[in-house]
Tab-separated table of C-alpha atoms in Angstrom:
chain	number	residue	atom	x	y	z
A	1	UNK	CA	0.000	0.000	0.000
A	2	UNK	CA	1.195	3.362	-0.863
A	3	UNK	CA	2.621	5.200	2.254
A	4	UNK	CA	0.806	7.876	1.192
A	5	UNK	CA	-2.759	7.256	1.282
A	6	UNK	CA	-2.177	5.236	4.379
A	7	UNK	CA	-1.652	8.502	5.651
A	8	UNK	CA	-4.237	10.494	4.412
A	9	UNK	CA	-6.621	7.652	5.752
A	10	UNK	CA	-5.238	7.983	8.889
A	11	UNK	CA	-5.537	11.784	8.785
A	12	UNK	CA	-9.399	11.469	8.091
A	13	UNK	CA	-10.130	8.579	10.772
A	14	UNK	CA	-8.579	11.505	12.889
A	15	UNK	CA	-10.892	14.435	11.505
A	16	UNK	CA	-13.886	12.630	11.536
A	17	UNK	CA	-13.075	11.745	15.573
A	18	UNK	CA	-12.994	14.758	16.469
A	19	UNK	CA	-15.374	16.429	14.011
A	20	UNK	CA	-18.582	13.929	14.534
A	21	UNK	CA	-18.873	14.340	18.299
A	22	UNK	CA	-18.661	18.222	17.842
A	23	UNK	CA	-21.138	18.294	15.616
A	24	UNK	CA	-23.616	15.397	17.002
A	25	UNK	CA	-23.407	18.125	20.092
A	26	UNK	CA	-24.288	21.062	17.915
A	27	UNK	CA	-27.119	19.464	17.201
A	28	UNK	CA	-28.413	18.212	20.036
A	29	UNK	CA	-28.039	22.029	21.224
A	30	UNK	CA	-29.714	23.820	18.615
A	31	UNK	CA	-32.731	21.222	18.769
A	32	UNK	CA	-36.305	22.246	19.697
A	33	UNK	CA	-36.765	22.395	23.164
A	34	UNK	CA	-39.918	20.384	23.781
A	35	UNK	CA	-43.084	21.665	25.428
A	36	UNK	CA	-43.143	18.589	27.814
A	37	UNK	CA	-39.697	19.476	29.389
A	38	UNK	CA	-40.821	23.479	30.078
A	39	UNK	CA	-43.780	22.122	31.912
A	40	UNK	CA	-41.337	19.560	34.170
A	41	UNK	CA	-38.772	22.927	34.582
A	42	UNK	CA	-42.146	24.867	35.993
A	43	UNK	CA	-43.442	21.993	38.058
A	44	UNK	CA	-40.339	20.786	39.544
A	45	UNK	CA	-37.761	23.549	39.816
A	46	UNK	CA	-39.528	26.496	41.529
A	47	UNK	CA	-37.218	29.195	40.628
A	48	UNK	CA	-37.165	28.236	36.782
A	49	UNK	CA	-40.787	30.250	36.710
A	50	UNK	CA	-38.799	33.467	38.442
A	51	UNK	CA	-36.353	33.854	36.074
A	52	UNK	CA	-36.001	36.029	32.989
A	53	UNK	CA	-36.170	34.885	29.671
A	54	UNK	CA	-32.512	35.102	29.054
A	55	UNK	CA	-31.619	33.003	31.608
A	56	UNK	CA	-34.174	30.302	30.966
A	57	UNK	CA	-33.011	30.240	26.937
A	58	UNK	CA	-29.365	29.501	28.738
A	59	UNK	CA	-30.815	26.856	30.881
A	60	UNK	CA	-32.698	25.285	28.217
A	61	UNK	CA	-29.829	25.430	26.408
A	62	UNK	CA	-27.445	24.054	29.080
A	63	UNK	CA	-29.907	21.129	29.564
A	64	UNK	CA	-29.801	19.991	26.101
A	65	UNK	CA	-26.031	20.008	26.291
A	66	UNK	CA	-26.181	18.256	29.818
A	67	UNK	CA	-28.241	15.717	28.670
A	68	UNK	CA	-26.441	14.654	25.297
A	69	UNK	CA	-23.022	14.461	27.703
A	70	UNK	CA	-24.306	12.475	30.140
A	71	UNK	CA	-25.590	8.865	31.127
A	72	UNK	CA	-28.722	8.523	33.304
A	73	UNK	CA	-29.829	4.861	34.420
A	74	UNK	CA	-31.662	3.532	37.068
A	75	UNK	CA	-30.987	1.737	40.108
A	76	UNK	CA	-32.826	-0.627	42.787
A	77	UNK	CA	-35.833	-1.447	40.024
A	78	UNK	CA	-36.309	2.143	39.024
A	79	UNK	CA	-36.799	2.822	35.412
A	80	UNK	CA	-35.374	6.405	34.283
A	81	UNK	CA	-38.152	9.243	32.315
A	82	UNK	CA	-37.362	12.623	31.056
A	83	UNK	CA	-38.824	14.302	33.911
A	84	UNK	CA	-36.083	12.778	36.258
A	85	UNK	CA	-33.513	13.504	33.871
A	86	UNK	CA	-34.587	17.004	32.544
A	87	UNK	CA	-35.233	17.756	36.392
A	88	UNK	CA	-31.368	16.557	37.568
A	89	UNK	CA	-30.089	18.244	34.648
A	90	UNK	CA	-31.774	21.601	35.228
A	91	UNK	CA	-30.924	21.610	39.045
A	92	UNK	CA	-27.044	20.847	37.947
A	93	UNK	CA	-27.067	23.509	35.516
A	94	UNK	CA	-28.271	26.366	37.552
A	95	UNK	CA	-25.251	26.333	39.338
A	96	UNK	CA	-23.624	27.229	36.255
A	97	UNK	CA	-25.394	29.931	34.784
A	98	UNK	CA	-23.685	32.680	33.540
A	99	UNK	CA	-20.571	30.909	33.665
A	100	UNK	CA	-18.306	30.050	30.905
A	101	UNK	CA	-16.372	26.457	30.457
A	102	UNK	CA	-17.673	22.479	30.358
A	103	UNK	CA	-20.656	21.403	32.327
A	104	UNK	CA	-19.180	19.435	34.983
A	105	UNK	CA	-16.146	17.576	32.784
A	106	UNK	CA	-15.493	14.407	34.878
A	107	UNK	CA	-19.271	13.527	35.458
A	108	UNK	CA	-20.326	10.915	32.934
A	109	UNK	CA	-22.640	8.922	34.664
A	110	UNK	CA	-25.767	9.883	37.104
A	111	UNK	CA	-27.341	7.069	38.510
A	112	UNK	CA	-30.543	7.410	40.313
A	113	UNK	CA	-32.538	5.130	43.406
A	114	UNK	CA	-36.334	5.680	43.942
A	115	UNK	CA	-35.369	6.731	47.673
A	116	UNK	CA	-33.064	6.529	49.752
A	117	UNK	CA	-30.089	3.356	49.707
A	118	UNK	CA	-27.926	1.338	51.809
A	119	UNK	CA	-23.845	1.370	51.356
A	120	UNK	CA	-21.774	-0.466	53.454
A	121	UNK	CA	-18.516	0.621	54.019
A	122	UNK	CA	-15.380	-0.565	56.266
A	123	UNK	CA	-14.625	2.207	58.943
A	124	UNK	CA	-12.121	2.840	61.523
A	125	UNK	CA	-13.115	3.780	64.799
A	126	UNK	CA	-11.087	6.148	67.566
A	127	UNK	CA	-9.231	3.333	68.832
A	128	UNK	CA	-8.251	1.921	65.611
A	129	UNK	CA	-10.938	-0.928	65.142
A	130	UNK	CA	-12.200	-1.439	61.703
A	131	UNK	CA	-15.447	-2.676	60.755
A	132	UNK	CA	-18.583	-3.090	58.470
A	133	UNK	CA	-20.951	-0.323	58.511
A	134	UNK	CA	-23.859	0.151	56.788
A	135	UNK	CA	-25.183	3.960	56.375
A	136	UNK	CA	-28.912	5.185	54.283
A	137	UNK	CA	-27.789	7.722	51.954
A	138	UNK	CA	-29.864	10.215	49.582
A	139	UNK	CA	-26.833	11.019	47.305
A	140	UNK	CA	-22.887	10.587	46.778
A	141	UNK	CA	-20.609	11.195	43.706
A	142	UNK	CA	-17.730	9.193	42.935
A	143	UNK	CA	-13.851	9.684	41.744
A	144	UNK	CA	-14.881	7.721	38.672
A	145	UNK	CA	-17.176	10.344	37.663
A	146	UNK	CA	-20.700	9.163	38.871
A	147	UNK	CA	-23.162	10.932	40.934
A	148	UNK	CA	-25.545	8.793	42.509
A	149	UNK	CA	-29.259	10.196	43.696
A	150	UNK	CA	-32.374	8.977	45.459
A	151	UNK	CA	-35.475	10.730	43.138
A	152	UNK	CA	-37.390	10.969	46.199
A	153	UNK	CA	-35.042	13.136	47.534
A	154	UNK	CA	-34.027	15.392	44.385
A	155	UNK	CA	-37.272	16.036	43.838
């Protein structure tokens, strides 16, 4: 094979990398924001009805984005809908409104409970004594780039 159009095939397995999931994201942004989400932003994030209509065009906006970067599943039987992920992902992005850069970079995956769950964990005591406790929690986030949430609770 010619050295040369190895190359050039290698050069546009490159381009297209980086060039698809640009523009699959540009797309996903400039997409109609549907009715059905506006009505879950006004019935489950109270301050969505106070703001102005600049800064709910940039939410809607940062929601779209949110939601085409990130992985939602369920946990503990719990089967995931667009109000639980349009809700998380509005309540994440009002944090960064107004603010320039990625929408949370190292979170890929947001896994949600119906309620409240059970970890156990090995912990040391004040006299050096490890052992297996189990704790209820509504929420934790991970190194790995998960965030884990009971619905009950976000809600």
């Amino acid at each position: 094979m010619n050295p040369w159009i190895f190359l050039a095939a290698v050069i546009v397995a490159i381009a297209l990398a980086l060039l698809i999931p640009r523009w699959r994201l540009r797309r996903a942004v400039s997409a109609h924001f549907p009715q059905e989400w506006v009505e879950i932003l006004e019935r489950n994030i109270e301050v969505y009805r106070n703001l102005p209509m600049p800064l709910r065009l940039q939410l809607r906006k940062m929601i779209k984005k949110f939601l085409h970067q990130k992985h939602f599943s369920g946990a503990g039987g719990l089967e995931v809908t667009d109000e639980m992920r349009v809700t998380i992902a509005a309540q994440a992005c009002m944090f960064q409104l107004n603010r320039r850069g990625s929408l949370y970079p190292r979170l890929k995956y947001i896994i949600i409970y119906p309620s409240a769950f059970v970890v156990s964990r090995e912990e040391t005591d004040d006299t050096g004594i490890r052992r297996e406790a189990a704790r209820g929690l509504l929420g934790e986030s991970w190194d790995n780039g998960k965030v884990i949430l009971a619905w009950d609770n976000v809600l």
